[in-house]
mmCIF file of C-alpha atoms in Angstrom:
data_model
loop_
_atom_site.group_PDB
_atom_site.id
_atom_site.type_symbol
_atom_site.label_atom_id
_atom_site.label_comp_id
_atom_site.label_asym_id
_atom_site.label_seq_id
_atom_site.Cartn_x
_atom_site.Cartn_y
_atom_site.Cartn_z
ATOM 1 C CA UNK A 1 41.932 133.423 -8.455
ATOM 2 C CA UNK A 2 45.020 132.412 -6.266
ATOM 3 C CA UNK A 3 46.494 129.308 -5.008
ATOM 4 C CA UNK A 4 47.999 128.869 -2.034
ATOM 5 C CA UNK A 5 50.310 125.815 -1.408
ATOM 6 C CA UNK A 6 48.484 124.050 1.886
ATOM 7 C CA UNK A 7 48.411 120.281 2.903
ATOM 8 C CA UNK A 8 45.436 118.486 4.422
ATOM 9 C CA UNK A 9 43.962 118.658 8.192
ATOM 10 C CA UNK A 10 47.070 116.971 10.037
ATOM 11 C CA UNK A 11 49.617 119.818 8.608
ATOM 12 C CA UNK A 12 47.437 122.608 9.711
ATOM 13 C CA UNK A 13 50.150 124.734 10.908
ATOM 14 C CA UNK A 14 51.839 124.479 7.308
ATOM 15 C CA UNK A 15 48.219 125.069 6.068
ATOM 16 C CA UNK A 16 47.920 128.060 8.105
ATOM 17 C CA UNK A 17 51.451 129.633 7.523
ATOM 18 C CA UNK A 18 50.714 129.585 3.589
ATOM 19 C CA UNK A 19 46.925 130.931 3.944
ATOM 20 C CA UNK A 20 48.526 133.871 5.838
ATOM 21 C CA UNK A 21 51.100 134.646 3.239
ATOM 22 C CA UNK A 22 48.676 134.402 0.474
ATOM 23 C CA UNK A 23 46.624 136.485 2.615
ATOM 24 C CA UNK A 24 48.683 138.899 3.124
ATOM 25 C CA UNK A 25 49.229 138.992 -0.775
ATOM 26 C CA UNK A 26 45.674 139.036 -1.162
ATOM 27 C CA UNK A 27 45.099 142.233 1.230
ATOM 28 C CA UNK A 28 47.456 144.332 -0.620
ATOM 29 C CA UNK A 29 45.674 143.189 -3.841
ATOM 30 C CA UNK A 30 42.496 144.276 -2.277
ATOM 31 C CA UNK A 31 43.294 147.442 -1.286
ATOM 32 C CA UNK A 32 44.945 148.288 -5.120
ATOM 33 C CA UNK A 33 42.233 146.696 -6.741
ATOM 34 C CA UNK A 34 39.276 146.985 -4.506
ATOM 35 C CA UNK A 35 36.177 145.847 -7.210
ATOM 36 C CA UNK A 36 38.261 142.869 -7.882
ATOM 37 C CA UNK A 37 37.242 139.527 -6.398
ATOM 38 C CA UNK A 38 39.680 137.221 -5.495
ATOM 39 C CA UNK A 39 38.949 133.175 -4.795
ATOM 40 C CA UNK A 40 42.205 131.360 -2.404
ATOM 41 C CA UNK A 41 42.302 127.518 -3.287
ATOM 42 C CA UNK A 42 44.194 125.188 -1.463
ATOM 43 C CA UNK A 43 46.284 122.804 -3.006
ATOM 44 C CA UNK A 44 49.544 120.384 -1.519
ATOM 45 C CA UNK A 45 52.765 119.630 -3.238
ATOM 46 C CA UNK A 46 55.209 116.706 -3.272
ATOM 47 C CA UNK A 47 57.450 118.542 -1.258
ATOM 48 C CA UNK A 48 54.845 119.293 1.151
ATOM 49 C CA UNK A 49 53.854 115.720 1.707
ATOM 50 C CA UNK A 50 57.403 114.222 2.330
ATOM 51 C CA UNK A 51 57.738 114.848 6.015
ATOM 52 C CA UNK A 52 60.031 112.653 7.383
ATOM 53 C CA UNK A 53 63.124 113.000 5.340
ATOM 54 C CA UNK A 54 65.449 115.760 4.911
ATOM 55 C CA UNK A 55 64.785 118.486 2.089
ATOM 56 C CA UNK A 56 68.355 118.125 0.947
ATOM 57 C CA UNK A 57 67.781 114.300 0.269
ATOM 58 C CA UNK A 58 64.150 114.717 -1.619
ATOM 59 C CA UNK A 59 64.883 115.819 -4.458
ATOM 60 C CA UNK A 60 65.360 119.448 -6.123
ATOM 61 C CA UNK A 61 62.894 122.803 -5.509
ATOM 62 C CA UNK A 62 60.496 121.648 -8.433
ATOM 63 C CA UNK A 63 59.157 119.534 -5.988
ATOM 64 C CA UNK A 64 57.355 122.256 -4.222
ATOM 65 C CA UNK A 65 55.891 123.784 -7.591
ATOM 66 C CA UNK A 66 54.932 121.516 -10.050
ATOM 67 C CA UNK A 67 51.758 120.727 -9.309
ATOM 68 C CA UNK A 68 50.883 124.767 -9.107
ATOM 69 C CA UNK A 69 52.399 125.377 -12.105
ATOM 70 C CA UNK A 70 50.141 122.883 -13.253
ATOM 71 C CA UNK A 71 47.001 124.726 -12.557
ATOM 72 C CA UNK A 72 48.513 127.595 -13.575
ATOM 73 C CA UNK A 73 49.424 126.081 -17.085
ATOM 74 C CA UNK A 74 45.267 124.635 -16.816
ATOM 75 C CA UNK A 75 44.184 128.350 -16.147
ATOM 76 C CA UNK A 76 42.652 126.508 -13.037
ATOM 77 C CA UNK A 77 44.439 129.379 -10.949
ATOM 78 C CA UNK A 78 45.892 132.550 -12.233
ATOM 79 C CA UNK A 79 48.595 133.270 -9.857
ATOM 80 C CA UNK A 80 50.260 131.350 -7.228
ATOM 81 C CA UNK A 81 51.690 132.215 -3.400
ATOM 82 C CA UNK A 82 55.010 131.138 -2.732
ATOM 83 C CA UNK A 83 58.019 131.233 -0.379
ATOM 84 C CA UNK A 84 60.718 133.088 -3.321
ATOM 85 C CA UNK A 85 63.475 130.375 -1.865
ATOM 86 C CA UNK A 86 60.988 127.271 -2.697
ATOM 87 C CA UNK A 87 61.623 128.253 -6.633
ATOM 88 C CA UNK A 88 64.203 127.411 -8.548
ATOM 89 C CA UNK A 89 66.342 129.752 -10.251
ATOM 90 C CA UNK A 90 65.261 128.359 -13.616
ATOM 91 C CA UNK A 91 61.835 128.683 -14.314
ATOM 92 C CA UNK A 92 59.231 126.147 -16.797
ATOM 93 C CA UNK A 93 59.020 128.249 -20.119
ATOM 94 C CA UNK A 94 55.531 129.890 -20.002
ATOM 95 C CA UNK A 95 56.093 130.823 -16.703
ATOM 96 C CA UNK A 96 57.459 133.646 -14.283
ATOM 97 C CA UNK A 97 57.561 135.688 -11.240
ATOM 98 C CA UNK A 98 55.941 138.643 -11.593
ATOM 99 C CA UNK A 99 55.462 140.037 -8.060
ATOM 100 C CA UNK A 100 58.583 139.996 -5.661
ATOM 101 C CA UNK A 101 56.945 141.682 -2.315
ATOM 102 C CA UNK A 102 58.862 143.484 0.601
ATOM 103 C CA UNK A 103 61.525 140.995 2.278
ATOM 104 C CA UNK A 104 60.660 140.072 6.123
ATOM 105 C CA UNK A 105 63.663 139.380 8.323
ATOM 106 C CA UNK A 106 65.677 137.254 6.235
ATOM 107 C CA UNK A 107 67.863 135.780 8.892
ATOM 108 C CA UNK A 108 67.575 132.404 11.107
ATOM 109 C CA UNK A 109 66.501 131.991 14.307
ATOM 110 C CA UNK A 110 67.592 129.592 17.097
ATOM 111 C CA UNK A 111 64.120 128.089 19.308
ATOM 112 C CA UNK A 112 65.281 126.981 22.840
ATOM 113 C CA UNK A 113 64.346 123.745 24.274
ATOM 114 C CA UNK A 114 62.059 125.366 27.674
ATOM 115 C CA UNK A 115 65.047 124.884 29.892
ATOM 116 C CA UNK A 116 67.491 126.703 27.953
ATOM 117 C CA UNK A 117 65.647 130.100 28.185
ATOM 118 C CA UNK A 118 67.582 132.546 28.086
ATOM 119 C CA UNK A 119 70.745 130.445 26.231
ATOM 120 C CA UNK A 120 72.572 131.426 23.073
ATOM 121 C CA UNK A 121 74.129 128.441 21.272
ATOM 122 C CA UNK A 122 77.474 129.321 22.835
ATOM 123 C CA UNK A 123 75.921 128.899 25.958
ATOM 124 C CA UNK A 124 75.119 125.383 25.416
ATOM 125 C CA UNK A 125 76.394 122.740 27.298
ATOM 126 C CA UNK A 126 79.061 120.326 25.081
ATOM 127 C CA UNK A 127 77.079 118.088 22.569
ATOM 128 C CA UNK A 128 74.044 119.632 22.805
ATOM 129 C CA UNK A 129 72.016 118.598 19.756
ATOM 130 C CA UNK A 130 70.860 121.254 17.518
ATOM 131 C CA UNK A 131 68.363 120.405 14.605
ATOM 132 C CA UNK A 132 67.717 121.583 11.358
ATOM 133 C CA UNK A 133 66.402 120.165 8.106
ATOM 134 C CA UNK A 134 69.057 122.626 6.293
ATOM 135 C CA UNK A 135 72.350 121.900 5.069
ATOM 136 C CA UNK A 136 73.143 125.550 4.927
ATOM 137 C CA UNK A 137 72.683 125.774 8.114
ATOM 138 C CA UNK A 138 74.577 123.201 9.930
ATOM 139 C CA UNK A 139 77.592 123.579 7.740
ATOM 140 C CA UNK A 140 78.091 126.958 8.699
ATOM 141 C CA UNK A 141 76.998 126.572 12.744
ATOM 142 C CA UNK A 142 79.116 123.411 12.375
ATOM 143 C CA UNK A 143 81.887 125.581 11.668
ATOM 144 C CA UNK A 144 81.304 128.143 14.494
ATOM 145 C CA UNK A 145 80.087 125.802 17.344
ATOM 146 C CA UNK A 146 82.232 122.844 16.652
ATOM 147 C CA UNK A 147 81.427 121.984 20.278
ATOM 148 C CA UNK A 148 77.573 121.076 19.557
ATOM 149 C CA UNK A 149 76.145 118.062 17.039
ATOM 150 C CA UNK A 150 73.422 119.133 14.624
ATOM 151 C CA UNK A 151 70.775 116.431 13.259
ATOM 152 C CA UNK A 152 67.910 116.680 10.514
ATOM 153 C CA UNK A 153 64.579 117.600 12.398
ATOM 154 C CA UNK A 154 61.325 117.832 9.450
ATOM 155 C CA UNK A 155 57.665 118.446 9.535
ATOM 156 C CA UNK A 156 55.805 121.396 9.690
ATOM 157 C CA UNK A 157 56.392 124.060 11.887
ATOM 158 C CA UNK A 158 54.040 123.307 14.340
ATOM 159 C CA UNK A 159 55.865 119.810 14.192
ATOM 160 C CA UNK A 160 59.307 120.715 14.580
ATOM 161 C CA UNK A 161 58.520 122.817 17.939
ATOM 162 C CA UNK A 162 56.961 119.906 19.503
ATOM 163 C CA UNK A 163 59.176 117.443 19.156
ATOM 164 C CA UNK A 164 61.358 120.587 20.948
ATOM 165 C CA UNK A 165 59.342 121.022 23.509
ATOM 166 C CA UNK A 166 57.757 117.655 24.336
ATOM 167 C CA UNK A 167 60.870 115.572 24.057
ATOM 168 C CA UNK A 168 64.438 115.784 24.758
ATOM 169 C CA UNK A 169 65.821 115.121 21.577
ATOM 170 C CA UNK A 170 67.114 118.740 20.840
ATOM 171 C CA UNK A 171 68.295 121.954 23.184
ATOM 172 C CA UNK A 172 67.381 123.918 20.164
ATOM 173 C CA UNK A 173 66.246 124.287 16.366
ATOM 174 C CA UNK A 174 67.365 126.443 13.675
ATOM 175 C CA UNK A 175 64.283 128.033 11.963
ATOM 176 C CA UNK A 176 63.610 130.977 9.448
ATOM 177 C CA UNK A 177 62.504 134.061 11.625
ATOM 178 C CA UNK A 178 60.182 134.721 8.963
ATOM 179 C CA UNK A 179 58.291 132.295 9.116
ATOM 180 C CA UNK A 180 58.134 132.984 13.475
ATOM 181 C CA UNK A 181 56.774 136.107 13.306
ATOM 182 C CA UNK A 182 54.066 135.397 10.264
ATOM 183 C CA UNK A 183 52.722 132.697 12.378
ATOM 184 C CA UNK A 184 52.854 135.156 15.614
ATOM 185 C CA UNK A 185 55.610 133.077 17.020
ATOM 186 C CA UNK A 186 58.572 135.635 17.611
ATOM 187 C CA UNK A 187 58.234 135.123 21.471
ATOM 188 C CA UNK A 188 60.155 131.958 20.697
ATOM 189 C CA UNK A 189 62.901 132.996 19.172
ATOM 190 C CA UNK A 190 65.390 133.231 21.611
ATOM 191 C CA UNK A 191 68.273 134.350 19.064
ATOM 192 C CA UNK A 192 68.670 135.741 16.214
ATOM 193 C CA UNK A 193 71.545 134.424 13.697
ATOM 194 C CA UNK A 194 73.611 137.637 12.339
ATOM 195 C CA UNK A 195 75.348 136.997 9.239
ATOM 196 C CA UNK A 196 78.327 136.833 10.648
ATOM 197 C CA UNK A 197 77.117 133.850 12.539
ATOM 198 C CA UNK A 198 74.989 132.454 9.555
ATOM 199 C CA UNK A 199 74.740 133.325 6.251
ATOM 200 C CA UNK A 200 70.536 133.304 4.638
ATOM 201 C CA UNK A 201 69.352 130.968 2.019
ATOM 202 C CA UNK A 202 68.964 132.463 -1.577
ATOM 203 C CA UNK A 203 65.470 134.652 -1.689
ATOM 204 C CA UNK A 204 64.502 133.747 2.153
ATOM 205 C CA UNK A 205 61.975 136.081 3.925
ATOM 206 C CA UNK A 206 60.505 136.910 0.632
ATOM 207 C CA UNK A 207 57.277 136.401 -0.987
ATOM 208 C CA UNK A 208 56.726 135.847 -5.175
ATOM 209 C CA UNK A 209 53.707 136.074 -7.080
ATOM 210 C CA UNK A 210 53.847 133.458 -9.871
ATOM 211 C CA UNK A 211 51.707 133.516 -13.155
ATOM 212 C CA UNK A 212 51.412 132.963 -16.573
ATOM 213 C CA UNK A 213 54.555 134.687 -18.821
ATOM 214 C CA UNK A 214 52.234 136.139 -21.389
ATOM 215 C CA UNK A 215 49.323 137.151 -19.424
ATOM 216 C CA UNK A 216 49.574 140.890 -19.791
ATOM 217 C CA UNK A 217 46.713 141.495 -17.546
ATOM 218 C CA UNK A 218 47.597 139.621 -14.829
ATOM 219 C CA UNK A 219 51.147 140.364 -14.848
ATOM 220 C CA UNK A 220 50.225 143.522 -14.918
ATOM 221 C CA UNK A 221 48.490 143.914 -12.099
ATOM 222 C CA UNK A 222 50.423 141.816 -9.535
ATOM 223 C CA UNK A 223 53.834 143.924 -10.751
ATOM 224 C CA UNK A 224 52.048 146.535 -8.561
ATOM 225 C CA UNK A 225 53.514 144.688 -5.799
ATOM 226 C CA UNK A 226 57.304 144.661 -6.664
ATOM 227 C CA UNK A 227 59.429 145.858 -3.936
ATOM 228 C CA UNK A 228 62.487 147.483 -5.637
ATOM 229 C CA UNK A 229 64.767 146.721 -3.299
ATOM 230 C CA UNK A 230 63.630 143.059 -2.683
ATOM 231 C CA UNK A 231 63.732 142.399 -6.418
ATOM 232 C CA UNK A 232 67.870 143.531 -6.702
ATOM 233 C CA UNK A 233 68.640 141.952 -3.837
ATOM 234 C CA UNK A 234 66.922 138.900 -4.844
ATOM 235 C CA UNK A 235 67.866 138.768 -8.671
ATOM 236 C CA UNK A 236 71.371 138.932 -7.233
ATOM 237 C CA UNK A 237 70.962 135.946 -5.062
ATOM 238 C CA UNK A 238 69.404 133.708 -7.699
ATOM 239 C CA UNK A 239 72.198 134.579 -10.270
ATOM 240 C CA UNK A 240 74.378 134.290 -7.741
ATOM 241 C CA UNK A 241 73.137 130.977 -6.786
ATOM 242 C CA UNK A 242 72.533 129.982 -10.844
ATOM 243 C CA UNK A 243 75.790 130.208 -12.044
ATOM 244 C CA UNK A 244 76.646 128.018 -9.190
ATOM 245 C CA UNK A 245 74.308 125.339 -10.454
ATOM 246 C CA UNK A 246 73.475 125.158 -6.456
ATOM 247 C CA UNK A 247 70.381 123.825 -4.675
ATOM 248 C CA UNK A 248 68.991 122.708 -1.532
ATOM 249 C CA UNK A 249 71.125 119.357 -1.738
ATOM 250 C CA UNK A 250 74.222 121.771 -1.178
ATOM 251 C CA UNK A 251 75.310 124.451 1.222
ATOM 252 C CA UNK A 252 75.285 127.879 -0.612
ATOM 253 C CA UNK A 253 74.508 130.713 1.565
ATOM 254 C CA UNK A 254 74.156 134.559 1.068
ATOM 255 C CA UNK A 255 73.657 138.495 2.768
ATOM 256 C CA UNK A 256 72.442 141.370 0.939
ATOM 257 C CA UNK A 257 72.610 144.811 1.706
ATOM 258 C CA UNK A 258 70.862 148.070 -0.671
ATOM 259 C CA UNK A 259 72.503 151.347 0.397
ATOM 260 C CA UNK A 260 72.817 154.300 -1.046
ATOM 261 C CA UNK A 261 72.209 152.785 -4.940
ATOM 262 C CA UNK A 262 75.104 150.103 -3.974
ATOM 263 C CA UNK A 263 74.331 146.802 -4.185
ATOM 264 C CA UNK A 264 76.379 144.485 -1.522
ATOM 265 C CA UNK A 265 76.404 140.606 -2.206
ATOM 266 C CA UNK A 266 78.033 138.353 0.494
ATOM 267 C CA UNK A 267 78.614 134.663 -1.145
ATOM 268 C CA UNK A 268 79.904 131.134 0.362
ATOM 269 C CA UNK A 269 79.839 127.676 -0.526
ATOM 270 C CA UNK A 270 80.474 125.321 2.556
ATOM 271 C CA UNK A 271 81.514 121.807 2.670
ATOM 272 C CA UNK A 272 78.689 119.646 4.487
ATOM 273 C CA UNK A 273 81.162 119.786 7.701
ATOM 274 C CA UNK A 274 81.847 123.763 7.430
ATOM 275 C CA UNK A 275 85.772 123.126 7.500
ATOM 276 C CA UNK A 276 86.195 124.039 3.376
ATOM 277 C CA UNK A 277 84.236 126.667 2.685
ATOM 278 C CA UNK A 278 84.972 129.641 0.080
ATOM 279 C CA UNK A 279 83.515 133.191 1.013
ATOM 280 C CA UNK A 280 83.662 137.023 -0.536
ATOM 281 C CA UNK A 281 82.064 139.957 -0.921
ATOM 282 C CA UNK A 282 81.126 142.072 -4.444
ATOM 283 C CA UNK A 283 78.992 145.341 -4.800
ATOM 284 C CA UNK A 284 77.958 147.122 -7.845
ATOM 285 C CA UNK A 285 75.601 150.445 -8.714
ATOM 286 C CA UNK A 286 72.137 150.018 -9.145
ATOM 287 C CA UNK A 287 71.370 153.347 -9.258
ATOM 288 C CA UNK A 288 69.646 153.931 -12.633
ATOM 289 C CA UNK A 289 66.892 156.360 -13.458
ATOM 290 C CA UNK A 290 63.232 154.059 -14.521
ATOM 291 C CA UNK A 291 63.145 154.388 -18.199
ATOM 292 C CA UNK A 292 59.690 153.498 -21.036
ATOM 293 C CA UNK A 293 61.152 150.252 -21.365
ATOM 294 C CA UNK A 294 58.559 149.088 -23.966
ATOM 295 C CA UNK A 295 59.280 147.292 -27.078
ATOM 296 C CA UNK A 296 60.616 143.711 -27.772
ATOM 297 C CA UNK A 297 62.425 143.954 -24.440
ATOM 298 C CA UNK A 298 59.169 144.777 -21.936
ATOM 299 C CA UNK A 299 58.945 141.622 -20.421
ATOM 300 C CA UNK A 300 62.575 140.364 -20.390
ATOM 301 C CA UNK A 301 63.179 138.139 -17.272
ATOM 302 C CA UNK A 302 66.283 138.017 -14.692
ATOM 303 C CA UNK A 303 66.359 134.708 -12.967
ATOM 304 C CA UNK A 304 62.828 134.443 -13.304
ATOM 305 C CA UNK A 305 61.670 137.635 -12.006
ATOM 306 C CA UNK A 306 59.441 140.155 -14.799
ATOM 307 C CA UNK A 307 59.283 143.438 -13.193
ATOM 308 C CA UNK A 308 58.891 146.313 -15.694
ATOM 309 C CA UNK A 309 58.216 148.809 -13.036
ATOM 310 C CA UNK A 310 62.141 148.249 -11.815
ATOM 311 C CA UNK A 311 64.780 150.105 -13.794
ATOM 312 C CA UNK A 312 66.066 147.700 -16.525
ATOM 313 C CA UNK A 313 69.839 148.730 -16.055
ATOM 314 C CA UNK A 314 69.557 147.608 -12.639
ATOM 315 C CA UNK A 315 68.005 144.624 -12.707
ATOM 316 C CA UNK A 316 71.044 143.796 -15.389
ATOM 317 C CA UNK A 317 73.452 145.230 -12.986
ATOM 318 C CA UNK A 318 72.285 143.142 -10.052
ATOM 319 C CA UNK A 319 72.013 139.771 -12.293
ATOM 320 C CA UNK A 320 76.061 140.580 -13.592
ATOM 321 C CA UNK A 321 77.185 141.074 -9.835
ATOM 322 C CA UNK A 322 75.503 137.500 -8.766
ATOM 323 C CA UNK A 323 77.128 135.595 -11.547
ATOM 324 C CA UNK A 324 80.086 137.365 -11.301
ATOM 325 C CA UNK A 325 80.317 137.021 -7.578
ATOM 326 C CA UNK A 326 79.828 133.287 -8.416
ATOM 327 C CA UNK A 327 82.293 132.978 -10.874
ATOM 328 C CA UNK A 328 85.106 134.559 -8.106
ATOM 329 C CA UNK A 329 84.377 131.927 -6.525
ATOM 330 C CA UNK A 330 84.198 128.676 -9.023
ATOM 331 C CA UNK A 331 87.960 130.193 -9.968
ATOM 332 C CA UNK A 332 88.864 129.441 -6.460
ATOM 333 C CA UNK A 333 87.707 125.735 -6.304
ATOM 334 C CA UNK A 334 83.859 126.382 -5.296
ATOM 335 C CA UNK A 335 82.701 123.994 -7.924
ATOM 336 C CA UNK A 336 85.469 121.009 -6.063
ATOM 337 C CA UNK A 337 83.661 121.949 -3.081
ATOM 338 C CA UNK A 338 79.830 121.784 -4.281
ATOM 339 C CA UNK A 339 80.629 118.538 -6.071
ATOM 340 C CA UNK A 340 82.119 116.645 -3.101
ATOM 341 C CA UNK A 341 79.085 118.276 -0.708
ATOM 342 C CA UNK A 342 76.921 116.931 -3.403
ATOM 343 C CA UNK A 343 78.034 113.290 -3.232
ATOM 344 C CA UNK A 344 78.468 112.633 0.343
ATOM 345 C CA UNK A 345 74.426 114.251 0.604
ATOM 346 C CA UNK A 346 73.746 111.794 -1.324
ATOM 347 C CA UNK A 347 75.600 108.767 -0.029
ATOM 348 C CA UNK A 348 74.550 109.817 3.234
#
């Protein structure tokens, strides 16, 4: 049985987005395990329900799991759909991840009000409104297109490209492309961020399998879904974004690259305006053979993630270079920045 996160009939669109990512989760376990049956139940979150304010001001990533974990704990469900960048990097003991699938297109996407076709953001006339619920997001664009003025924009997908289209609030929205093209939407993105432009949110464009931590059967038969390179450049990321003690209510961004068994890790931390911000670069070898692995270590976890069919050396290896990365940084006055980011979110 699987759970996919889902709200009622007037967030369809956020209903539909996570029935086609647990579907697509589904399909693959289908065609690996074709004389299993598998049940989808629906169930909201907190997180999900809290429309109209801004993620950063809500409260941290728990509340977009805690009720699944809670029919997971129940054995109500046995594993649960989500987004990898809704959970935190610290999971509840009992629990962990123990299916990181193949990243989509991690980078964001700019939407175009219908008379700026055919625009890029430079392009834009002088305080043009951009919005995004992300503070990520605007402190980095702030930073590059000082000439626009971004504002928080929530709801649902569906939502968010109304009030673009139908109103003239906004010339544009920042959005994951991901989430574009699973819903069938990548006619509307009208430009795509690089990461020299905008640095991704920790895990985004990538899908995790949650279950029980000592449920040998079902871990392992979702780790048949572990893509390799997903799960380094991921495991990175978290510990990257762990040691940081970071979160949605502050802007920490990343880039990943996998080439040629080197790991790359791009890390910043951004003021809320962009104009502090601390960035570098770290890569490491992840190039280890797969190894029998079983013993008192099999189901050791990196930043949440179980995945015994990953060499063990570099999952280490990719966990070291994200806290190290992280710990460049908090020697250079990262955690000065983080801290004041945090308190003006939340006097804001």
């Amino acid at each position: 049985m699987l759970v996919e996160k889902a709200e009622g009939t007037k967030r369809v669109v956020r209903l539909v987005l996570a029935r086609i990512q647990t579907d697509s989760v589904v399909e693959m376990l289908r065609e690996l395990y074709p004389d299993l049956c598998f049940e989808i139940v629906a169930m909201s979150t907190t997180g999900d329900r809290i429309l109209d304010t801004a993620l950063s001001k809500i409260g941290e990533k728990s509340l977009f799991t805690k009720e699944l974990e809670n029919a997971l704990e129940r054995n109500e469900v046995d594993l649960v759909v989500h987004s990898l960048k809704d959970l935190p990097t610290s999971l509840p003991p009992g629990f962990t991840i123990g299916a990181v699938c193949k990243r989509e297109n991690p980078l964001d996407a700019v939407v175009f009000h219908p008379k700026n076709c055919g625009k890029t953001l430079s392009l834009l006339p002088e305080k043009s409104v951009i919005g995004t619920s992300s503070l990520r997001r605007a402190a980095q664009l702030k930073k590059k297109f000082p000439q626009l003025e971004f504002r928080d924009i929530r709801g649902n997908l569906n939502t968010r490209l109304k009030k673009l289209d139908e109103k003239e609030d906004f010339s544009a929205i920042i959005l994951a492309a991901a989430g574009l093209k699973r819903m069938g939407w990548e006619n509307r993105i009208g430009q795509l961020l690089s990461p020299e432009d905008c640095l991704y949110a920790v895990g985004q464009g990538a899908l995790a399998v949650e279950v029980r931590a000592k449920d040998q059967e079902i871990l392992n038969m979702v780790s048949a879904l572990h893509d390799a390179d997903t799960v380094l450049r991921c495991i990175a990321e978290r510990a990257f974004m762990k040691r940081l003690e970071g979160g949605c209510s502050v802007p920490v961004a990343v880039n990943t690259m996998l080439k040629d068994g080197q790991l790359y890790l791009t890390g910043a931390v951004y003021s809320l305006d962009g104009s502090d911000s601390l960035k570098e670069t770290m890569q490491t070898s992840v190039n280890y053979p797969q190894q029998n692995e079983d013993g008192p270590n099999d189901d050791v976890q990196h930043v949440g993630i179980t995945a015994k069919n990953v060499p063990g050396q570099a999952q280490e290896a990719a966990e070291n270079l994200g806290v190290e990365l992280a710990s460049l940084l908090l020697s250079k006055g990262a955690k000065h920045i983080l801290s004041v980011a945090r308190q003006l979110n939340d006097a804001r």
